[in-house]
Coordinates of C-alpha atoms in Angstrom, one line a residue:
K1 CA -11.2 8.9 10.8
C2 CA -8.3 11.3 11.1
D3 CA -7.7 15.0 12.0
A4 CA -4.5 16.7 11.9
G5 CA -2.7 13.7 11.1
K6 CA -3.9 11.9 14.1
V7 CA -6.6 9.1 14.3
T8 CA -9.8 10.4 16.1
D9 CA -12.0 7.3 15.5
L10 CA -11.3 3.8 14.6
T11 CA -14.4 1.5 14.8
I12 CA -14.6 -2.1 13.8
R13 CA -18.1 -3.0 12.6
Q14 CA -19.4 -6.6 12.4
T15 CA -22.3 -8.0 10.5
T16 CA -23.4 -11.4 9.8
N17 CA -25.1 -13.6 7.1
D18 CA -26.7 -15.7 9.7
S19 CA -30.6 -15.5 9.5
T20 CA -30.7 -15.1 13.1
D21 CA -28.7 -11.9 13.1
R22 CA -26.6 -13.3 15.9
L23 CA -23.2 -11.5 16.4
R24 CA -20.5 -13.6 18.0
S25 CA -17.6 -12.1 20.2
H26 CA -14.1 -12.1 18.4
S27 CA -10.6 -11.7 19.5
F28 CA -7.9 -10.7 16.7
Q29 CA -5.4 -7.9 16.2
V30 CA -5.6 -4.5 14.5
A31 CA -2.7 -3.0 12.6
L32 CA -2.1 0.3 11.5
L33 CA 0.0 0.3 8.4
E34 CA 2.4 3.2 7.3
A35 CA 4.4 3.9 4.4
K36 CA 8.1 3.4 5.2
G37 CA 10.5 3.8 2.2
K38 CA 9.0 1.5 -0.4
S39 CA 7.1 -0.6 2.2
L40 CA 3.9 -0.8 4.1
V41 CA 4.6 -1.9 7.5
P42 CA 2.7 -2.2 10.8
A43 CA 3.4 1.0 12.9
F44 CA 1.1 0.1 15.7
V45 CA -0.7 -3.3 16.6
T46 CA -3.1 -3.8 19.3
R47 CA -5.5 -6.7 20.3
V48 CA -9.3 -6.1 20.0
E49 CA -12.0 -7.9 21.8
A50 CA -15.0 -7.3 19.4
Q51 CA -18.4 -7.2 20.8
G52 CA -21.7 -6.6 19.2
A53 CA -22.0 -4.5 15.9
A54 CA -19.4 -1.9 16.7
T55 CA -16.4 -1.8 18.8
L56 CA -14.3 1.4 19.2
V57 CA -10.3 0.6 19.2
K58 CA -9.7 3.0 21.9
E59 CA -5.7 2.3 21.6
A60 CA -5.6 3.7 18.3
I61 CA -7.0 7.1 19.2
G62 CA -4.2 9.6 18.9
K63 CA -1.8 7.5 16.9
P64 CA -0.5 8.9 13.5
C65 CA -3.0 8.7 10.8
P66 CA -2.2 5.4 8.8
A67 CA -2.0 4.7 5.2
A68 CA -4.1 1.5 5.8
V69 CA -5.8 -0.4 8.4
Y70 CA -5.8 -4.2 8.7
P71 CA -8.3 -5.8 11.0
N72 CA -6.9 -9.3 11.2
H73 CA -3.2 -8.8 11.6
G74 CA -1.6 -12.2 12.1
D75 CA -5.0 -14.2 11.2
Y76 CA -5.9 -14.6 14.8
G77 CA -9.5 -14.0 14.3
Y78 CA -12.0 -16.4 12.7
I79 CA -13.5 -13.8 10.6
K80 CA -14.1 -12.4 7.1
V81 CA -12.4 -9.1 6.5
E82 CA -14.0 -6.2 4.4
L83 CA -11.4 -3.4 4.1
D84 CA -12.5 0.2 4.3
P85 CA -12.2 2.3 1.1
K86 CA -9.1 4.1 2.2
S87 CA -7.2 0.9 2.9
I88 CA -8.4 -0.4 -0.3
A89 CA -7.1 2.6 -2.1
A90 CA -3.8 2.3 -0.4
V91 CA -3.2 -1.4 -1.0
R92 CA -4.6 -1.0 -4.7
E93 CA -1.7 1.2 -5.6
N94 CA 0.8 -1.6 -4.9
L95 CA -0.1 -4.4 -2.6
A96 CA 3.5 -5.5 -3.2
L97 CA 4.5 -2.8 -0.8
V98 CA 3.3 -4.9 2.2
S99 CA 6.5 -6.2 3.5
D100 CA 5.2 -9.3 5.2
P101 CA 4.4 -12.2 2.9
F102 CA 1.9 -13.6 5.2
S103 CA 0.0 -10.1 5.5
R104 CA 0.1 -10.0 1.8
Q105 CA -1.4 -13.4 1.2
L106 CA -4.2 -12.4 3.8
I107 CA -5.0 -9.0 2.2
W108 CA -5.0 -10.7 -1.4
Q109 CA -7.6 -13.3 -0.1
D110 CA -9.7 -10.8 1.7
L111 CA -10.0 -8.6 -1.5
W112 CA -10.9 -11.5 -3.5
N113 CA -13.6 -12.4 -0.9
M114 CA -14.9 -9.0 -1.4
V115 CA -15.0 -9.8 -5.0
Y116 CA -16.9 -13.0 -4.3
D117 CA -19.2 -11.3 -2.2
A118 CA -20.0 -8.4 -4.7
K119 CA -18.3 -5.7 -2.4
L120 CA -15.4 -5.0 -4.6
P121 CA -15.6 -4.5 -8.5
F122 CA -13.8 -7.6 -10.2
T123 CA -12.1 -5.0 -12.6
D124 CA -10.6 -3.3 -9.7
F125 CA -9.1 -6.6 -8.5
A126 CA -8.1 -7.3 -12.2
Q127 CA -6.2 -3.9 -12.2
M128 CA -4.2 -4.9 -9.1
S129 CA -3.5 -8.4 -10.2
L130 CA -2.0 -7.1 -13.6
R131 CA 0.5 -4.8 -12.0
D132 CA 4.0 -5.5 -12.8
S133 CA 4.8 -5.9 -9.1
S134 CA 2.0 -8.5 -8.5
W135 CA 3.8 -10.7 -11.2
N136 CA 7.2 -10.2 -9.5
E137 CA 5.9 -11.8 -6.4
T138 CA 8.6 -14.1 -4.8
D139 CA 6.2 -16.0 -2.5
E140 CA 5.0 -19.1 -4.2
L141 CA 2.0 -19.7 -2.2
I142 CA 0.9 -16.0 -3.0
L143 CA 1.7 -16.4 -6.5
R144 CA -0.1 -19.5 -7.2
N145 CA -3.2 -18.2 -5.4
L146 CA -3.1 -15.0 -7.5
V147 CA -2.7 -16.9 -10.8
G148 CA -5.6 -19.3 -9.7
R149 CA -7.8 -15.9 -9.2
I150 CA -6.7 -14.8 -12.8
D151 CA -7.6 -18.1 -14.5
S152 CA -8.5 -21.1 -12.2
L153 CA -7.2 -24.4 -13.1
Y154 CA -9.9 -26.3 -11.4
G155 CA -13.2 -24.8 -12.7
D156 CA -13.6 -22.2 -10.1
M157 CA -14.9 -18.8 -10.7
D158 CA -12.1 -16.5 -11.8
L159 CA -11.4 -13.2 -13.4
S160 CA -11.3 -14.7 -16.8
S161 CA -14.8 -16.0 -16.4
Y162 CA -16.2 -12.8 -14.9
F163 CA -14.9 -10.8 -17.8
M164 CA -16.4 -13.3 -20.1
F165 CA -20.1 -13.2 -18.5
A166 CA -19.8 -9.6 -18.2
S167 CA -19.1 -8.6 -21.9
G168 CA -19.1 -12.0 -23.8
P169 CA -16.4 -14.4 -25.0
K170 CA -16.1 -12.4 -28.3
S171 CA -15.9 -8.9 -26.8
E172 CA -13.0 -6.5 -26.9
E173 CA -12.8 -6.3 -23.1
F174 CA -12.6 -10.1 -22.6
R175 CA -10.1 -10.5 -25.5
A176 CA -7.8 -7.7 -24.1
F177 CA -7.7 -9.0 -20.7
N178 CA -7.0 -12.8 -21.8
Q179 CA -4.3 -11.6 -24.3
E180 CA -2.6 -9.6 -21.6
V181 CA -2.5 -12.4 -19.1
E182 CA -1.6 -14.8 -21.8
K183 CA 1.4 -12.8 -22.9
R184 CA 2.4 -12.4 -19.2
V185 CA 2.2 -16.1 -18.3
W186 CA 4.3 -17.1 -21.6
S187 CA 6.9 -14.7 -20.6
K188 CA 7.2 -16.1 -17.1
L189 CA 7.4 -19.6 -18.4
E190 CA 10.2 -18.8 -20.6
K191 CA 12.1 -17.2 -18.0
A192 CA 11.5 -19.5 -15.1
A193 CA 14.3 -21.9 -13.9
P194 CA 14.4 -25.4 -15.5
K195 CA 12.7 -28.2 -13.4
S196 CA 11.4 -25.7 -10.9
E197 CA 8.2 -25.5 -9.1
F198 CA 7.5 -22.0 -10.8
Q199 CA 8.0 -23.6 -14.2
K200 CA 5.2 -26.1 -13.5
L201 CA 3.1 -23.3 -12.3
W202 CA 3.7 -21.1 -15.3
F203 CA 3.1 -24.1 -17.7
D204 CA -0.1 -25.1 -16.2
S205 CA -1.3 -21.4 -16.1
F206 CA -0.5 -21.1 -19.8
L207 CA -2.6 -24.1 -20.5
G208 CA -5.3 -22.6 -18.7
V209 CA -5.3 -19.1 -20.3
A210 CA -4.3 -19.9 -23.8
A211 CA -7.1 -18.8 -26.1
S212 CA -5.8 -16.6 -28.7
A213 CA -4.5 -17.8 -32.1
D214 CA -0.9 -17.3 -31.1
G215 CA -1.5 -19.0 -27.8
L216 CA -3.1 -22.0 -29.3
A217 CA -0.5 -22.3 -31.9
K218 CA 2.1 -22.3 -29.0
L219 CA 0.1 -25.3 -27.6
E220 CA 0.5 -26.9 -30.7
G221 CA 4.2 -26.3 -31.2
L222 CA 4.7 -27.6 -27.7
L223 CA 2.9 -31.0 -28.5
E224 CA 4.9 -31.2 -31.9
Q225 CA 8.2 -30.3 -30.0
K226 CA 8.6 -27.6 -32.3
I227 CA 8.6 -25.3 -29.2
N228 CA 10.9 -26.4 -26.4
I229 CA 10.9 -25.3 -22.7
P230 CA 14.3 -26.1 -21.2
G231 CA 13.8 -28.7 -18.5
Y232 CA 10.1 -29.3 -18.6
V233 CA 8.9 -32.7 -19.5
L234 CA 5.4 -32.9 -21.1
D235 CA 3.5 -35.7 -19.4
Q236 CA 0.6 -37.6 -20.9
D237 CA -2.0 -36.0 -18.7
R238 CA -1.3 -32.6 -19.8
R239 CA -0.9 -33.6 -23.5
W240 CA -4.4 -34.6 -23.4
K241 CA -5.6 -31.5 -21.7
M242 CA -3.9 -29.3 -24.4
I243 CA -5.5 -31.7 -27.0
A244 CA -9.0 -31.0 -25.4
K245 CA -8.5 -27.2 -25.5
L246 CA -7.6 -27.2 -29.2
M247 CA -10.5 -29.4 -29.7
S248 CA -12.8 -26.8 -27.9
Y249 CA -11.7 -23.9 -30.3
A250 CA -11.9 -26.4 -33.4
R251 CA -8.5 -25.8 -34.5
T252 CA -7.5 -27.1 -37.6
G253 CA -6.2 -30.7 -37.5
A254 CA -7.6 -31.2 -33.9
E255 CA -9.5 -34.3 -34.7
A256 CA -6.7 -35.8 -36.4
R257 CA -4.4 -35.1 -33.4
V258 CA -7.0 -36.9 -31.2
E259 CA -6.8 -39.9 -33.4
A260 CA -2.8 -39.7 -33.4
E261 CA -2.7 -39.2 -29.5
A262 CA -4.9 -42.2 -29.0
K263 CA -2.3 -44.6 -31.0
R264 CA 0.4 -43.0 -28.8
D265 CA -1.3 -43.5 -25.7
P266 CA -3.0 -47.0 -25.7
S267 CA -3.8 -46.9 -22.0
K268 CA -7.3 -47.1 -20.7
F269 CA -7.2 -43.3 -19.5
G270 CA -5.9 -42.5 -22.9
Q271 CA -8.7 -44.2 -24.8
D272 CA -11.3 -42.6 -22.4
M273 CA -9.7 -39.1 -23.3
A274 CA -9.8 -39.8 -26.9
F275 CA -13.6 -40.4 -26.6
A276 CA -14.2 -37.3 -24.2
T277 CA -12.4 -34.7 -26.1
K278 CA -14.6 -35.2 -29.1
Y279 CA -17.3 -33.7 -27.4
A280 CA -15.3 -30.5 -26.7
V281 CA -15.8 -29.3 -30.3
P282 CA -18.1 -26.2 -30.7
V283 CA -20.5 -28.2 -32.6
W284 CA -24.3 -28.4 -31.5
E285 CA -24.9 -31.9 -32.7
K286 CA -21.9 -33.1 -30.8
K287 CA -23.4 -31.9 -27.7
L288 CA -26.8 -33.5 -28.5
S289 CA -25.3 -36.9 -29.2
L290 CA -23.6 -36.8 -25.6
V291 CA -26.9 -35.9 -24.0
S292 CA -28.9 -38.6 -25.9
E293 CA -26.4 -41.2 -24.2
F294 CA -28.2 -40.4 -20.9
K295 CA -31.7 -40.8 -22.3
E296 CA -30.9 -44.5 -22.8
K297 CA -31.4 -47.2 -20.3
K298 CA -28.0 -48.4 -20.7
S299 CA -25.3 -46.4 -22.6
K300 CA -23.0 -48.2 -25.0
Y301 CA -20.2 -46.1 -23.1
S302 CA -19.0 -46.6 -19.6
L303 CA -19.9 -44.2 -16.8
A304 CA -16.2 -43.1 -16.6
Q305 CA -16.2 -42.3 -20.2
L306 CA -19.4 -40.2 -19.8
R307 CA -18.1 -38.4 -16.8
L308 CA -15.0 -37.3 -18.6
A309 CA -17.0 -36.2 -21.8
T310 CA -19.4 -34.0 -19.6
R311 CA -16.4 -32.3 -18.1
Y312 CA -15.3 -31.2 -21.5
A313 CA -18.7 -30.7 -23.4
F314 CA -19.3 -27.1 -22.3
P315 CA -16.2 -25.2 -21.8
S316 CA -17.0 -21.5 -20.5
H317 CA -15.9 -19.9 -23.7
Q318 CA -18.7 -21.9 -25.5
K319 CA -21.3 -19.6 -23.6
D320 CA -23.7 -19.7 -26.7
L321 CA -23.8 -23.3 -26.8
Q322 CA -24.5 -23.5 -23.2
K323 CA -27.4 -20.9 -23.3
R324 CA -28.9 -22.9 -26.2
Y325 CA -29.1 -26.0 -24.3
E326 CA -30.4 -24.4 -21.1
P327 CA -34.2 -24.9 -22.1
G328 CA -33.7 -28.4 -22.8
F329 CA -31.4 -29.3 -19.9
F330 CA -34.4 -29.2 -17.5
S331 CA -36.8 -31.6 -19.3
D332 CA -33.8 -34.0 -19.9
L333 CA -32.8 -33.7 -16.2
A334 CA -36.6 -35.0 -15.4
L335 CA -36.1 -37.8 -17.5
V336 CA -32.7 -38.8 -16.2
N337 CA -33.9 -38.4 -12.8
E338 CA -36.6 -41.2 -13.7
M339 CA -34.5 -43.4 -15.6
H340 CA -31.1 -43.7 -13.6
E341 CA -29.6 -44.1 -10.3
S342 CA -27.8 -41.2 -8.4
N343 CA -24.2 -42.1 -10.1
V344 CA -25.7 -41.5 -13.5
L345 CA -27.8 -38.4 -12.5
Y346 CA -24.7 -36.8 -10.8
T347 CA -22.8 -37.3 -14.0
F348 CA -25.4 -35.8 -16.2
L349 CA -25.4 -32.8 -13.8
N350 CA -22.1 -31.9 -15.2
L351 CA -24.0 -30.5 -18.3
A352 CA -25.8 -27.8 -16.2
P353 CA -25.8 -24.5 -17.8
F354 CA -24.2 -21.7 -15.9
A355 CA -25.1 -18.4 -17.1
C356 CA -24.4 -16.0 -14.5
E357 CA -27.9 -14.3 -15.3
N358 CA -31.0 -14.0 -13.0
P359 CA -33.2 -16.0 -15.7
L360 CA -31.2 -19.1 -15.1
G361 CA -31.8 -18.9 -11.2
E362 CA -35.7 -18.4 -12.0
S363 CA -35.5 -21.5 -14.2
I364 CA -34.2 -23.5 -11.5
T365 CA -36.6 -22.3 -8.8
K366 CA -39.5 -23.2 -11.3
F367 CA -38.1 -26.6 -12.0
L368 CA -37.6 -27.5 -8.2
G369 CA -41.1 -26.3 -7.7
S370 CA -42.6 -28.5 -10.2
A371 CA -40.3 -31.5 -10.1
K372 CA -41.6 -34.8 -8.8
S373 CA -39.7 -37.3 -6.6
L374 CA -36.4 -35.5 -7.6
Q375 CA -33.3 -37.4 -6.3
P376 CA -31.5 -35.7 -3.4
A377 CA -28.3 -35.5 -5.5
A378 CA -30.0 -33.3 -8.3
E379 CA -31.8 -31.1 -5.7
K380 CA -28.6 -30.4 -3.9
Q381 CA -26.7 -29.7 -7.2
L382 CA -29.4 -27.4 -8.4
L383 CA -29.6 -25.3 -5.2
V384 CA -25.8 -24.9 -5.3
L385 CA -25.9 -23.8 -9.0
R386 CA -28.7 -21.3 -8.2
Q387 CA -26.7 -19.9 -5.3
E388 CA -23.5 -19.6 -7.3
N389 CA -25.2 -18.2 -10.3
E390 CA -27.0 -15.5 -8.3
R391 CA -23.6 -14.7 -6.8
C392 CA -22.1 -14.5 -10.1
S393 CA -24.8 -12.2 -11.4
R394 CA -24.2 -9.6 -8.5
V395 CA -20.4 -9.8 -9.0
V396 CA -20.9 -8.9 -12.7
A397 CA -23.6 -6.5 -11.9
L398 CA -21.4 -4.5 -9.4
S399 CA -18.6 -4.2 -12.0
K400 CA -21.0 -3.0 -14.6
G401 CA -22.2 -0.3 -12.3
A402 CA -18.7 0.9 -11.3
K403 CA -18.0 1.1 -15.1
E404 CA -20.9 3.2 -15.8
Q405 CA -20.2 5.6 -12.9
H406 CA -16.8 6.2 -14.5

């Protein structure tokens, strides 16, 4: 709190997710940030020894009222930070104004943690991430992390996924966000220095975000060498990932492209990918044919092939097909649990639906309560799935509520 331009109260509040409600002591630095020219810089830094639920920062009393307060300056505390509304408003306008790269990295991570914990609408984070200043970030680590939050390369929840679950893969909101990101990433890729780490970053990012007709056409042009990125050498692994994406959107000629690529890449990995990408197509019968392999005592395909296929079978934009398989998944899981050992079962669990909706969590709870002799691998995976599904539904609900208030 401030009065007449001076701090009158600065209290650090501590909570816990521990079922025992036990609060630990922590030592960290609190920084008062002020606007100086075009930057947000620390005007005052003090060490705090936090004890209990509330700790008054006496040293800050009487100091000039800051633009923002950052309670873990220098990352000395092993704590999860939740910024106050005034500080969020200050950094929301332009986080790039925070002059120190390490502080920017910490604040971006804290804001994303708040999204993940349903304390900050993901749409607010999206607005911050799409500012021109965010895309002009010069610190490679910050940029990599930020791009990963927009569209993860590793299957983690990201802004694109939240938009998709909140409004549907065919909604105008989802389309507008993805196309804006796609356009920005392509522009960055074209401008990146040849053979630089940034060039690799932007290429992988474009492969992740490409979803529009124009974006998918660019992937086809890159594969056919009709589009050239100076200094970039397209390796075989990325070629297969591009083909898998084209298959998942049922692009004309994609199946012929798989056959041609299999001849181009006769390696074992190439043949396995040729097998796996066929299940990426948005065709219900293809999904069922993959599931049927797990219902056989011994599939005619190797476990490595099946593992690859399950990873590509239900991409997030095929939400309708995931939803359609949800009721059958649990009965199939019970059968696979009885028939196979843990390595096969664990591979089958890659087909588990993720709906970001409460009914899925209820279905998991019901299954866990009725399943007999469920293997530990399956039980653990389902518990994690339920937890993440519930978390995702809270994140989406928070942003929907914020949108309705506006």
